[in-house]
Amino acid sequence: MPEGYLFKAIITVIAILIFLISRKITTSIIHSFSKKSEMKEGREAVVIRLFNLLLLVLLFVIIFTIWGVEKDNVLLTLTSVFTVIGVAMFAQWSLLSNITAGILLFFSFPFRIGDIIRIQDKDFPTEGRIVDIKAFYLLLITKDGEQISYPNNLLLQKGIVILSPDHFETHEKNTLQE
């Protein structure tokens, strides 16, 4: 094996080791963050998968750079792949925006499971107790016992009011007295 290839192989192995260590550290950080903020394991798993994908893409870019793959060939291939994906996903933009919003909600956690919220929507105001926060939607139970799923991307666009815990109880007492 020529000396240049040996050097590239060693650098590639080092890049893979750094990738594996980074994956472990990222998973650990997300897990500890999730534990502190009392998030569900399902949400944690989604965020971990997305960060691992990002690290994997970065690894491939580094390996392509190490081995001197001509950027024109890589760019042509990536452009073709992203064009196909873009056309296929154009109709699914809300799916991607919900995933992104789910990640933002995971890290900012303005509300938690068990909180009672009011979504300030002019046409369809919604109020309920948060039962679960998924990657794509938030699940609410209303005062009437209805389950409502609300897309995460809309949660970032609407005003959210976090109500006091006894809000449902007060409403139920007033309803019974009428």
Short mmCIF file of C-alpha atoms in Angstrom, two decimals:
data_model
loop_
_atom_site.label_atom_id
_atom_site.label_comp_id
_atom_site.label_asym_id
_atom_site.label_seq_id
_atom_site.Cartn_x
_atom_site.Cartn_y
_atom_site.Cartn_z
CA MET A 1 0.00 0.00 0.00
CA PRO A 2 1.52 3.35 -0.98
CA GLU A 3 2.38 5.70 1.87
CA GLY A 4 -0.34 8.23 0.92
CA TYR A 5 -3.08 5.63 1.20
CA LEU A 6 -1.83 4.44 4.59
CA PHE A 7 -2.01 7.98 5.93
CA LYS A 8 -5.55 8.43 4.54
CA ALA A 9 -6.60 5.07 6.04
CA ILE A 10 -5.26 6.07 9.46
CA ILE A 11 -7.02 9.45 9.30
CA THR A 12 -10.24 7.68 8.23
CA VAL A 13 -10.05 5.31 11.21
CA ILE A 14 -9.44 8.31 13.51
CA ALA A 15 -12.47 10.10 11.99
CA ILE A 16 -14.63 7.01 12.58
CA LEU A 17 -13.43 6.77 16.19
CA ILE A 18 -14.20 10.45 16.74
CA PHE A 19 -17.64 9.86 15.19
CA LEU A 20 -18.33 6.96 17.59
CA ILE A 21 -17.14 8.96 20.61
CA SER A 22 -19.20 11.99 19.51
CA ARG A 23 -22.27 9.78 19.13
CA LYS A 24 -21.79 8.42 22.64
CA ILE A 25 -21.28 11.90 24.13
CA THR A 26 -24.26 13.37 22.25
CA THR A 27 -26.50 10.51 23.36
CA SER A 28 -25.34 10.97 26.95
CA ILE A 29 -25.98 14.73 26.88
CA ILE A 30 -29.45 14.30 25.37
CA HIS A 31 -30.26 11.54 27.88
CA SER A 32 -29.20 13.66 30.87
CA PHE A 33 -31.09 16.68 29.49
CA SER A 34 -34.16 14.50 28.99
CA LYS A 35 -33.91 13.08 32.51
CA LYS A 36 -33.59 16.54 34.10
CA SER A 37 -36.58 17.86 32.20
CA GLU A 38 -38.60 14.65 32.78
CA MET A 39 -39.24 13.96 29.11
CA LYS A 40 -40.59 10.68 27.80
CA GLU A 41 -38.20 8.11 26.34
CA GLY A 42 -39.94 8.23 22.96
CA ARG A 43 -39.15 11.90 22.48
CA GLU A 44 -35.60 11.32 23.64
CA ALA A 45 -35.14 8.49 21.12
CA VAL A 46 -36.33 10.66 18.22
CA VAL A 47 -33.93 13.48 19.09
CA ILE A 48 -31.03 11.01 19.51
CA ARG A 49 -31.76 9.48 16.09
CA LEU A 50 -31.81 12.89 14.41
CA PHE A 51 -28.51 13.94 15.98
CA ASN A 52 -26.93 10.59 15.05
CA LEU A 53 -28.03 11.13 11.45
CA LEU A 54 -26.48 14.59 11.47
CA LEU A 55 -23.20 13.16 12.82
CA LEU A 56 -23.24 10.41 10.18
CA VAL A 57 -23.65 12.93 7.36
CA LEU A 58 -20.77 14.94 8.82
CA LEU A 59 -18.65 11.76 8.95
CA PHE A 60 -19.28 11.07 5.25
CA VAL A 61 -18.34 14.64 4.33
CA ILE A 62 -15.09 14.28 6.30
CA ILE A 63 -14.27 10.90 4.72
CA PHE A 64 -14.95 12.25 1.23
CA THR A 65 -12.62 15.15 2.02
CA ILE A 66 -9.89 12.85 3.37
CA TRP A 67 -9.92 10.62 0.31
CA GLY A 68 -9.98 13.56 -2.08
CA VAL A 69 -13.21 12.67 -3.81
CA GLU A 70 -13.74 15.33 -6.42
CA LYS A 71 -16.23 17.78 -5.05
CA ASP A 72 -17.87 18.16 -8.47
CA ASN A 73 -18.77 14.45 -8.47
CA VAL A 74 -19.97 14.57 -4.87
CA LEU A 75 -21.96 17.76 -5.50
CA LEU A 76 -23.55 16.30 -8.63
CA THR A 77 -24.56 13.14 -6.75
CA LEU A 78 -25.82 15.07 -3.71
CA THR A 79 -27.70 17.53 -5.90
CA SER A 80 -29.43 14.68 -7.73
CA VAL A 81 -30.32 12.89 -4.50
CA PHE A 82 -31.59 16.07 -2.83
CA THR A 83 -33.60 16.99 -5.91
CA VAL A 84 -35.39 13.64 -5.83
CA ILE A 85 -35.89 13.87 -2.08
CA GLY A 86 -37.02 17.50 -2.38
CA VAL A 87 -39.63 16.69 -5.00
CA ALA A 88 -40.85 13.70 -2.99
CA MET A 89 -40.92 15.66 0.25
CA PHE A 90 -42.43 18.85 -1.13
CA ALA A 91 -45.88 17.49 -0.39
CA GLN A 92 -44.61 16.40 3.03
CA TRP A 93 -43.20 19.74 4.23
CA SER A 94 -45.53 19.72 7.22
CA LEU A 95 -44.01 16.42 8.31
CA LEU A 96 -40.55 17.99 8.39
CA SER A 97 -41.79 21.15 10.08
CA ASN A 98 -43.50 19.06 12.77
CA ILE A 99 -40.27 17.13 13.41
CA THR A 100 -38.31 20.38 13.65
CA ALA A 101 -40.93 21.88 15.95
CA GLY A 102 -40.85 18.71 18.07
CA ILE A 103 -37.10 19.10 18.52
CA LEU A 104 -37.50 22.78 19.45
CA LEU A 105 -40.19 21.89 21.97
CA PHE A 106 -37.96 19.13 23.37
CA PHE A 107 -35.14 21.55 24.12
CA SER A 108 -37.14 24.63 25.09
CA PHE A 109 -39.96 22.74 26.89
CA PRO A 110 -42.23 25.74 27.53
CA PHE A 111 -44.80 23.29 28.87
CA ARG A 112 -44.74 19.73 30.18
CA ILE A 113 -46.91 16.66 30.30
CA GLY A 114 -49.64 17.28 32.85
CA ASP A 115 -49.81 21.06 32.25
CA ILE A 116 -53.15 22.57 31.36
CA ILE A 117 -52.84 24.89 28.37
CA ARG A 118 -54.98 27.10 26.19
CA ILE A 119 -53.95 27.43 22.55
CA GLN A 120 -54.80 30.96 21.42
CA ASP A 121 -56.24 30.17 18.01
CA LYS A 122 -58.71 32.78 16.71
CA ASP A 123 -60.85 30.27 14.83
CA PHE A 124 -60.46 27.17 17.03
CA PRO A 125 -59.29 27.97 20.56
CA THR A 126 -58.31 24.74 22.30
CA GLU A 127 -57.89 24.06 25.99
CA GLY A 128 -56.85 20.87 27.72
CA ARG A 129 -54.39 18.89 29.81
CA ILE A 130 -51.24 17.70 28.01
CA VAL A 131 -51.19 13.90 28.00
CA ASP A 132 -48.19 13.35 25.72
CA ILE A 133 -45.78 15.25 23.48
CA LYS A 134 -44.78 13.24 20.41
CA ALA A 135 -42.33 14.00 17.60
CA PHE A 136 -45.17 15.23 15.36
CA TYR A 137 -47.98 16.33 17.66
CA LEU A 138 -49.10 17.15 21.18
CA LEU A 139 -51.94 15.11 22.69
CA LEU A 140 -54.50 16.96 24.86
CA ILE A 141 -57.50 15.84 26.90
CA THR A 142 -60.25 18.48 27.08
CA LYS A 143 -62.57 19.14 30.01
CA ASP A 144 -65.18 17.04 28.19
CA GLY A 145 -62.79 14.07 27.95
CA GLU A 146 -62.07 14.49 24.22
CA GLN A 147 -58.59 13.62 22.97
CA ILE A 148 -57.14 16.21 20.62
CA SER A 149 -53.88 15.90 18.72
CA TYR A 150 -52.38 19.27 17.84
CA PRO A 151 -49.49 19.51 15.32
CA ASN A 152 -46.21 20.70 16.83
CA ASN A 153 -45.56 23.23 14.07
CA LEU A 154 -48.83 25.01 14.93
CA LEU A 155 -47.86 25.14 18.61
CA LEU A 156 -44.87 27.29 17.68
CA GLN A 157 -47.11 29.62 15.65
CA LYS A 158 -49.86 30.11 18.21
CA GLY A 159 -49.83 31.75 21.60
CA ILE A 160 -49.92 29.25 24.46
CA VAL A 161 -51.30 30.07 27.90
CA ILE A 162 -50.33 27.73 30.73
CA LEU A 163 -53.25 27.60 33.11
CA SER A 164 -53.25 26.81 36.83
CA PRO A 165 -53.62 23.12 37.80
CA ASP A 166 -57.00 23.69 39.44
CA HIS A 167 -58.40 25.31 36.27
CA PHE A 168 -60.24 22.13 35.22
CA GLU A 169 -61.59 21.58 38.73
CA THR A 170 -62.96 25.15 38.92
CA HIS A 171 -64.65 24.72 35.54
CA GLU A 172 -66.16 21.38 36.58
CA LYS A 173 -67.56 22.91 39.82
CA ASN A 174 -69.11 25.83 37.89
CA THR A 175 -70.61 23.43 35.37
CA LEU A 176 -72.14 21.28 38.13
CA GLN A 177 -73.65 24.33 39.88
CA GLU A 178 -75.39 25.47 36.67
#
